PDB file of C-alpha atoms in Angstrom:
ATOM      1  CA  UNK A   1     112.763 112.004  93.954  1.00 42.00           C
ATOM      2  CA  UNK A   2     116.334 113.237  93.825  1.00 47.00           C
ATOM      3  CA  UNK A   3     119.146 113.821  91.347  1.00 46.00           C
ATOM      4  CA  UNK A   4     120.514 110.294  91.852  1.00 51.00           C
ATOM      5  CA  UNK A   5     117.346 108.730  90.451  1.00 56.00           C
ATOM      6  CA  UNK A   6     117.760 107.475  86.900  1.00 61.00           C
ATOM      7  CA  UNK A   7     115.305 108.434  84.163  1.00 59.00           C
ATOM      8  CA  UNK A   8     113.670 105.000  84.493  1.00 58.00           C
ATOM      9  CA  UNK A   9     113.317 105.447  88.258  1.00 62.00           C
ATOM     10  CA  UNK A  10     111.871 108.924  87.814  1.00 65.00           C
ATOM     11  CA  UNK A  11     109.287 107.513  85.397  1.00 63.00           C
ATOM     12  CA  UNK A  12     108.427 104.886  88.007  1.00 62.00           C
ATOM     13  CA  UNK A  13     108.028 107.521  90.731  1.00 65.00           C
ATOM     14  CA  UNK A  14     105.707 109.559  88.505  1.00 66.00           C
ATOM     15  CA  UNK A  15     103.775 106.382  87.745  1.00 63.00           C
ATOM     16  CA  UNK A  16     103.414 105.618  91.459  1.00 66.00           C
ATOM     17  CA  UNK A  17     102.337 109.148  92.323  1.00 66.00           C
ATOM     18  CA  UNK A  18      99.769 109.148  89.525  1.00 66.00           C
ATOM     19  CA  UNK A  19      98.520 105.695  90.530  1.00 62.00           C
ATOM     20  CA  UNK A  20      98.096 106.736  94.158  1.00 64.00           C
ATOM     21  CA  UNK A  21      95.931 109.663  93.111  1.00 66.00           C
ATOM     22  CA  UNK A  22      93.733 107.499  90.878  1.00 68.00           C
ATOM     23  CA  UNK A  23      93.679 104.319  92.957  1.00 68.00           C
ATOM     24  CA  UNK A  24      95.063 105.045  96.439  1.00 68.00           C
ATOM     25  CA  UNK A  25      94.575 101.451  97.600  1.00 71.00           C
ATOM     26  CA  UNK A  26      95.400  99.648  94.387  1.00 72.00           C
ATOM     27  CA  UNK A  27      98.064  97.003  93.847  1.00 79.00           C
ATOM     28  CA  UNK A  28     101.110  97.319  91.602  1.00 78.00           C
ATOM     29  CA  UNK A  29     102.804  94.246  90.173  1.00 78.00           C
ATOM     30  CA  UNK A  30     106.340  94.242  88.756  1.00 77.00           C
ATOM     31  CA  UNK A  31     106.903  91.850  85.866  1.00 76.00           C
ATOM     32  CA  UNK A  32     110.169  91.280  84.045  1.00 80.00           C
ATOM     33  CA  UNK A  33     109.637  91.498  80.300  1.00 78.00           C
ATOM     34  CA  UNK A  34     111.981  90.097  77.668  1.00 74.00           C
ATOM     35  CA  UNK A  35     112.370  92.096  74.457  1.00 72.00           C
ATOM     36  CA  UNK A  36     113.704  89.642  71.882  1.00 70.00           C
ATOM     37  CA  UNK A  37     114.178  92.369  69.259  1.00 68.00           C
ATOM     38  CA  UNK A  38     116.747  94.321  71.228  1.00 67.00           C
ATOM     39  CA  UNK A  39     117.695  91.298  73.371  1.00 70.00           C
ATOM     40  CA  UNK A  40     117.171  93.069  76.679  1.00 74.00           C
ATOM     41  CA  UNK A  41     115.005  92.655  79.731  1.00 76.00           C
ATOM     42  CA  UNK A  42     113.333  95.274  81.877  1.00 76.00           C
ATOM     43  CA  UNK A  43     111.103  95.389  84.920  1.00 76.00           C
ATOM     44  CA  UNK A  44     107.683  96.841  84.081  1.00 74.00           C
ATOM     45  CA  UNK A  45     105.095  97.947  86.631  1.00 74.00           C
ATOM     46  CA  UNK A  46     101.361  97.405  86.175  1.00 73.00           C
ATOM     47  CA  UNK A  47      98.517  98.818  88.239  1.00 72.00           C
ATOM     48  CA  UNK A  48      95.714  96.539  89.440  1.00 68.00           C
ATOM     49  CA  UNK A  49      92.960  99.051  90.147  1.00 55.00           C
ATOM     50  CA  UNK A  50      90.532  96.563  91.651  1.00 50.00           C
ATOM     51  CA  UNK A  51      92.509  96.438  94.921  1.00 46.00           C
ATOM     52  CA  UNK A  52      92.737  92.666  94.619  1.00 48.00           C
ATOM     53  CA  UNK A  53      95.798  90.515  94.127  1.00 49.00           C
ATOM     54  CA  UNK A  54      95.846  86.852  93.167  1.00 51.00           C
ATOM     55  CA  UNK A  55      94.176  85.149  96.126  1.00 51.00           C
ATOM     56  CA  UNK A  56      95.490  81.776  94.926  1.00 57.00           C
ATOM     57  CA  UNK A  57      98.964  82.774  96.132  1.00 68.00           C
ATOM     58  CA  UNK A  58      99.621  81.020  99.423  1.00 82.00           C
ATOM     59  CA  UNK A  59     101.203  82.691 102.442  1.00 86.00           C
ATOM     60  CA  UNK A  60     104.169  80.333 102.267  1.00 90.00           C
ATOM     61  CA  UNK A  61     105.008  81.750  98.835  1.00 92.00           C
ATOM     62  CA  UNK A  62     105.193  85.331 100.093  1.00 92.00           C
ATOM     63  CA  UNK A  63     108.317  87.088 101.349  1.00 94.00           C
ATOM     64  CA  UNK A  64     106.608  89.964 103.113  1.00 92.00           C
ATOM     65  CA  UNK A  65     108.214  93.323 103.867  1.00 94.00           C
ATOM     66  CA  UNK A  66     106.196  96.050 105.564  1.00 93.00           C
ATOM     67  CA  UNK A  67     107.569  99.610 105.667  1.00 93.00           C
ATOM     68  CA  UNK A  68     105.550 101.888 107.932  1.00 92.00           C
ATOM     69  CA  UNK A  69     105.369 105.685 107.967  1.00 92.00           C
ATOM     70  CA  UNK A  70     108.319 105.784 110.375  1.00 93.00           C
ATOM     71  CA  UNK A  71     110.338 103.798 107.799  1.00 94.00           C
ATOM     72  CA  UNK A  72     110.621 100.794 110.075  1.00 94.00           C
ATOM     73  CA  UNK A  73     110.848  97.430 108.302  1.00 95.00           C
ATOM     74  CA  UNK A  74     109.100  94.315 109.548  1.00 93.00           C
ATOM     75  CA  UNK A  75     108.173  90.849 108.323  1.00 88.00           C
ATOM     76  CA  UNK A  76     104.768  89.197 108.042  1.00 79.00           C
ATOM     77  CA  UNK A  77     105.037  87.832 111.576  1.00 73.00           C
ATOM     78  CA  UNK A  78     105.973  91.256 112.951  1.00 75.00           C
ATOM     79  CA  UNK A  79     109.705  90.638 113.342  1.00 86.00           C
ATOM     80  CA  UNK A  80     111.940  93.620 112.636  1.00 90.00           C
ATOM     81  CA  UNK A  81     113.944  93.549 109.417  1.00 91.00           C
ATOM     82  CA  UNK A  82     117.157  95.317 108.470  1.00 92.00           C
ATOM     83  CA  UNK A  83     118.253  96.137 104.935  1.00 93.00           C
ATOM     84  CA  UNK A  84     121.430  94.076 105.222  1.00 93.00           C
ATOM     85  CA  UNK A  85     119.464  90.998 106.296  1.00 93.00           C
ATOM     86  CA  UNK A  86     116.973  90.998 103.405  1.00 94.00           C
ATOM     87  CA  UNK A  87     119.286  89.502 100.752  1.00 95.00           C
ATOM     88  CA  UNK A  88     120.384  86.350 102.648  1.00 95.00           C
ATOM     89  CA  UNK A  89     116.858  85.816 103.974  1.00 94.00           C
ATOM     90  CA  UNK A  90     115.280  86.256 100.548  1.00 95.00           C
ATOM     91  CA  UNK A  91     117.756  83.924  98.821  1.00 96.00           C
ATOM     92  CA  UNK A  92     117.195  81.283 101.510  1.00 95.00           C
ATOM     93  CA  UNK A  93     113.447  81.774 101.057  1.00 95.00           C
ATOM     94  CA  UNK A  94     113.535  81.377  97.265  1.00 96.00           C
ATOM     95  CA  UNK A  95     115.869  78.369  97.200  1.00 95.00           C
ATOM     96  CA  UNK A  96     114.061  76.350  99.910  1.00 94.00           C
ATOM     97  CA  UNK A  97     116.801  73.745  99.672  1.00 92.00           C
ATOM     98  CA  UNK A  98     115.262  71.404 102.233  1.00 92.00           C
ATOM     99  CA  UNK A  99     111.706  71.562 100.819  1.00 91.00           C
ATOM    100  CA  UNK A 100     110.297  73.143 103.974  1.00 92.00           C
ATOM    101  CA  UNK A 101     106.495  73.400 104.202  1.00 91.00           C
ATOM    102  CA  UNK A 102     106.947  76.960 105.488  1.00 90.00           C
ATOM    103  CA  UNK A 103     108.916  78.126 102.453  1.00 93.00           C
ATOM    104  CA  UNK A 104     107.794  78.516  98.824  1.00 94.00           C
ATOM    105  CA  UNK A 105     106.326  75.734  96.742  1.00 94.00           C
ATOM    106  CA  UNK A 106     108.039  74.757  93.501  1.00 95.00           C
ATOM    107  CA  UNK A 107     106.673  73.928  90.085  1.00 94.00           C
ATOM    108  CA  UNK A 108     108.215  71.428  87.672  1.00 96.00           C
ATOM    109  CA  UNK A 109     109.265  73.104  84.428  1.00 95.00           C
ATOM    110  CA  UNK A 110     111.075  72.005  81.285  1.00 96.00           C
ATOM    111  CA  UNK A 111     113.384  74.904  80.361  1.00 94.00           C
ATOM    112  CA  UNK A 112     115.442  74.781  77.173  1.00 87.00           C
ATOM    113  CA  UNK A 113     119.177  74.452  77.945  1.00 93.00           C
ATOM    114  CA  UNK A 114     118.437  73.480  81.579  1.00 94.00           C
ATOM    115  CA  UNK A 115     116.181  70.425  81.059  1.00 88.00           C
ATOM    116  CA  UNK A 116     113.659  69.599  83.830  1.00 95.00           C
ATOM    117  CA  UNK A 117     114.000  71.839  86.887  1.00 96.00           C
ATOM    118  CA  UNK A 118     112.052  72.980  89.957  1.00 95.00           C
ATOM    119  CA  UNK A 119     111.131  76.669  89.881  1.00 96.00           C
ATOM    120  CA  UNK A 120     110.214  78.545  93.055  1.00 95.00           C
ATOM    121  CA  UNK A 121     106.778  80.159  93.338  1.00 93.00           C
ATOM    122  CA  UNK A 122     108.161  82.686  95.838  1.00 93.00           C
ATOM    123  CA  UNK A 123     107.458  86.397  95.421  1.00 92.00           C
ATOM    124  CA  UNK A 124     108.158  89.645  97.261  1.00 92.00           C
ATOM    125  CA  UNK A 125     105.243  91.578  98.796  1.00 91.00           C
ATOM    126  CA  UNK A 126     106.027  95.142  99.856  1.00 91.00           C
ATOM    127  CA  UNK A 127     103.465  97.076 101.880  1.00 90.00           C
ATOM    128  CA  UNK A 128     104.042 100.789 102.447  1.00 90.00           C
ATOM    129  CA  UNK A 129     102.184 103.936 103.446  1.00 88.00           C
ATOM    130  CA  UNK A 130     102.735 106.622 100.815  1.00 84.00           C
ATOM    131  CA  UNK A 131      99.686 108.661 101.815  1.00 82.00           C
ATOM    132  CA  UNK A 132     100.882 111.066 104.555  1.00 84.00           C
ATOM    133  CA  UNK A 133      99.190 111.006 107.947  1.00 83.00           C
ATOM    134  CA  UNK A 134      98.118 114.117 109.882  1.00 85.00           C
ATOM    135  CA  UNK A 135     101.768 114.806 110.815  1.00 89.00           C
ATOM    136  CA  UNK A 136     102.842 114.428 107.142  1.00 88.00           C
ATOM    137  CA  UNK A 137     104.764 111.233 107.883  1.00 91.00           C
ATOM    138  CA  UNK A 138     104.892 108.671 105.108  1.00 89.00           C
ATOM    139  CA  UNK A 139     107.128 105.899 103.813  1.00 91.00           C
ATOM    140  CA  UNK A 140     110.275 107.229 102.160  1.00 89.00           C
ATOM    141  CA  UNK A 141     110.407 106.274  98.479  1.00 84.00           C
ATOM    142  CA  UNK A 142     114.200 105.889  98.707  1.00 85.00           C
ATOM    143  CA  UNK A 143     113.775 103.074 101.237  1.00 90.00           C
ATOM    144  CA  UNK A 144     111.215 101.326  99.017  1.00 87.00           C
ATOM    145  CA  UNK A 145     113.670 101.607  96.139  1.00 85.00           C
ATOM    146  CA  UNK A 146     116.412 100.029  98.250  1.00 89.00           C
ATOM    147  CA  UNK A 147     114.221  97.054  99.180  1.00 92.00           C
ATOM    148  CA  UNK A 148     113.244  96.445  95.536  1.00 88.00           C
ATOM    149  CA  UNK A 149     116.865  96.847  94.388  1.00 88.00           C
ATOM    150  CA  UNK A 150     118.053  94.377  97.037  1.00 92.00           C
ATOM    151  CA  UNK A 151     115.457  91.872  95.851  1.00 91.00           C
ATOM    152  CA  UNK A 152     116.505  92.281  92.227  1.00 89.00           C
ATOM    153  CA  UNK A 153     120.142  91.955  93.239  1.00 92.00           C
ATOM    154  CA  UNK A 154     119.311  88.735  95.119  1.00 94.00           C
ATOM    155  CA  UNK A 155     117.744  87.216  92.008  1.00 94.00           C
ATOM    156  CA  UNK A 156     120.694  88.263  89.847  1.00 93.00           C
ATOM    157  CA  UNK A 157     123.042  86.540  92.312  1.00 95.00           C
ATOM    158  CA  UNK A 158     120.941  83.362  92.090  1.00 96.00           C
ATOM    159  CA  UNK A 159     121.052  83.572  88.281  1.00 96.00           C
ATOM    160  CA  UNK A 160     124.805  84.087  88.457  1.00 96.00           C
ATOM    161  CA  UNK A 161     125.219  80.980  90.633  1.00 96.00           C
ATOM    162  CA  UNK A 162     123.081  78.947  88.228  1.00 96.00           C
ATOM    163  CA  UNK A 163     125.011  80.327  85.225  1.00 96.00           C
ATOM    164  CA  UNK A 164     128.221  79.066  86.807  1.00 97.00           C
ATOM    165  CA  UNK A 165     126.648  75.662  87.441  1.00 96.00           C
ATOM    166  CA  UNK A 166     125.027  75.137  84.025  1.00 96.00           C
ATOM    167  CA  UNK A 167     127.235  77.151  81.668  1.00 96.00           C
ATOM    168  CA  UNK A 168     130.491  77.689  83.577  1.00 96.00           C
ATOM    169  CA  UNK A 169     130.246  81.461  83.139  1.00 95.00           C
ATOM    170  CA  UNK A 170     128.777  84.533  84.847  1.00 93.00           C
ATOM    171  CA  UNK A 171     125.211  85.635  84.167  1.00 93.00           C
ATOM    172  CA  UNK A 172     126.492  88.783  82.431  1.00 90.00           C
ATOM    173  CA  UNK A 173     128.683  86.653  80.152  1.00 93.00           C
ATOM    174  CA  UNK A 174     125.825  84.306  79.228  1.00 93.00           C
ATOM    175  CA  UNK A 175     124.281  84.436  75.759  1.00 92.00           C
ATOM    176  CA  UNK A 176     120.799  85.888  75.355  1.00 90.00           C
ATOM    177  CA  UNK A 177     119.241  82.394  75.096  1.00 92.00           C
ATOM    178  CA  UNK A 178     121.114  81.304  78.218  1.00 94.00           C
ATOM    179  CA  UNK A 179     119.889  84.418  80.054  1.00 93.00           C
ATOM    180  CA  UNK A 180     116.282  83.694  79.060  1.00 92.00           C
ATOM    181  CA  UNK A 181     116.666  80.179  80.481  1.00 95.00           C
ATOM    182  CA  UNK A 182     118.036  81.601  83.746  1.00 95.00           C
ATOM    183  CA  UNK A 183     115.246  84.194  83.904  1.00 94.00           C
ATOM    184  CA  UNK A 184     112.673  81.403  83.634  1.00 94.00           C
ATOM    185  CA  UNK A 185     114.558  79.464  86.299  1.00 96.00           C
ATOM    186  CA  UNK A 186     114.773  82.441  88.686  1.00 95.00           C
ATOM    187  CA  UNK A 187     111.831  84.750  87.808  1.00 92.00           C
ATOM    188  CA  UNK A 188     111.370  88.067  89.589  1.00 89.00           C
ATOM    189  CA  UNK A 189     107.960  88.419  91.224  1.00 88.00           C
ATOM    190  CA  UNK A 190     107.045  91.617  93.086  1.00 88.00           C
ATOM    191  CA  UNK A 191     103.681  92.811  94.423  1.00 86.00           C
ATOM    192  CA  UNK A 192     103.766  96.377  95.701  1.00 83.00           C
ATOM    193  CA  UNK A 193     101.035  97.906  97.865  1.00 84.00           C
ATOM    194  CA  UNK A 194     101.608 101.711  98.005  1.00 82.00           C
ATOM    195  CA  UNK A 195      99.056 102.015 100.817  1.00 81.00           C
ATOM    196  CA  UNK A 196      98.783  98.578 102.284  1.00 71.00           C
ATOM    197  CA  UNK A 197      96.273  99.389 104.977  1.00 57.00           C
ATOM    198  CA  UNK A 198      92.918 100.756 103.974  1.00 58.00           C
ATOM    199  CA  UNK A 199      91.555 102.950 106.803  1.00 54.00           C
ATOM    200  CA  UNK A 200      88.388 101.803 108.521  1.00 55.00           C
ATOM    201  CA  UNK A 201      85.301 103.677 107.289  1.00 55.00           C
ATOM    202  CA  UNK A 202      83.885 106.181 109.775  1.00 56.00           C
ATOM    203  CA  UNK A 203      80.853 105.148 111.782  1.00 58.00           C
ATOM    204  CA  UNK A 204      77.627 106.182 110.040  1.00 61.00           C
ATOM    205  CA  UNK A 205      75.957 109.333 111.296  1.00 59.00           C
ATOM    206  CA  UNK A 206      72.455 108.417 112.441  1.00 57.00           C
ATOM    207  CA  UNK A 207      69.583 110.863 112.322  1.00 63.00           C
ATOM    208  CA  UNK A 208      67.505 111.604 115.437  1.00 66.00           C
ATOM    209  CA  UNK A 209      64.534 109.856 113.823  1.00 67.00           C
ATOM    210  CA  UNK A 210      66.544 106.656 113.216  1.00 62.00           C
ATOM    211  CA  UNK A 211      67.924 106.722 116.770  1.00 63.00           C
ATOM    212  CA  UNK A 212      64.352 106.969 118.093  1.00 67.00           C
ATOM    213  CA  UNK A 213      63.302 103.975 115.974  1.00 65.00           C
ATOM    214  CA  UNK A 214      66.237 101.948 117.328  1.00 64.00           C
ATOM    215  CA  UNK A 215      65.302 102.930 120.895  1.00 67.00           C
ATOM    216  CA  UNK A 216      61.714 101.778 120.384  1.00 68.00           C
ATOM    217  CA  UNK A 217      62.936  98.477 118.923  1.00 65.00           C
ATOM    218  CA  UNK A 218      65.175  97.908 121.966  1.00 67.00           C
ATOM    219  CA  UNK A 219      62.288  98.687 124.345  1.00 63.00           C
ATOM    220  CA  UNK A 220      60.005  96.316 122.431  1.00 60.00           C
ATOM    221  CA  UNK A 221      62.555  93.494 122.661  1.00 55.00           C
ATOM    222  CA  UNK A 222      62.935  94.061 126.424  1.00 54.00           C
ATOM    223  CA  UNK A 223      59.125  93.914 126.937  1.00 53.00           C
ATOM    224  CA  UNK A 224      58.948  90.712 124.900  1.00 50.00           C
ATOM    225  CA  UNK A 225      61.641  89.096 127.035  1.00 52.00           C
ATOM    226  CA  UNK A 226      59.715  90.005 130.227  1.00 50.00           C
ATOM    227  CA  UNK A 227      56.517  88.411 128.845  1.00 51.00           C
ATOM    228  CA  UNK A 228      58.380  85.226 127.936  1.00 55.00           C
ATOM    229  CA  UNK A 229      59.801  85.010 131.464  1.00 53.00           C
TER     230      UNK A 229
END
């Protein structure tokens, strides 16, 4: 955390730190909520403590970004990523203009003001390592923040393009009802794994008595094989 973090970002950092202590291998989902009373939207984060995300989500619907403890970015297939390449790649991924089988599926929706449209099922998955290793290396929160901000910015750009197409105005200039329609058309979906790789459990420590039993079992199986031969 640093002085450039807003109050909302600081609250998020505290939430993440607290969540890591309680559920170090949990999953955090980011969902955009619309407050009709004050006519604003905000991105809220929710902890899934059961370490399980929605298994019905297909790989093709996932834009995967892994950030290791050395703060190196990579994709699901292991290719290196750079911050400046995420936005064009993510927008291409979400739009899937040519209906590629390797890019996100789309659902048919009837959205007021837009009529019948195809909405992408694509979502961002960010895997990081916020638990330090023995050398105290861990993923830098500032880099995670940049990736999430780039993703949000990508969706806002898509909403802006659609606002120009449907309403002949910018997204910021759109009315609240028009913005809700654009939010439904270009929803923000983020799954965040603070510690994406659960360490393998240590091998069980066997007592001398159990080791002796296993040795006798092995010897018995060898004798049985000799008798069968």
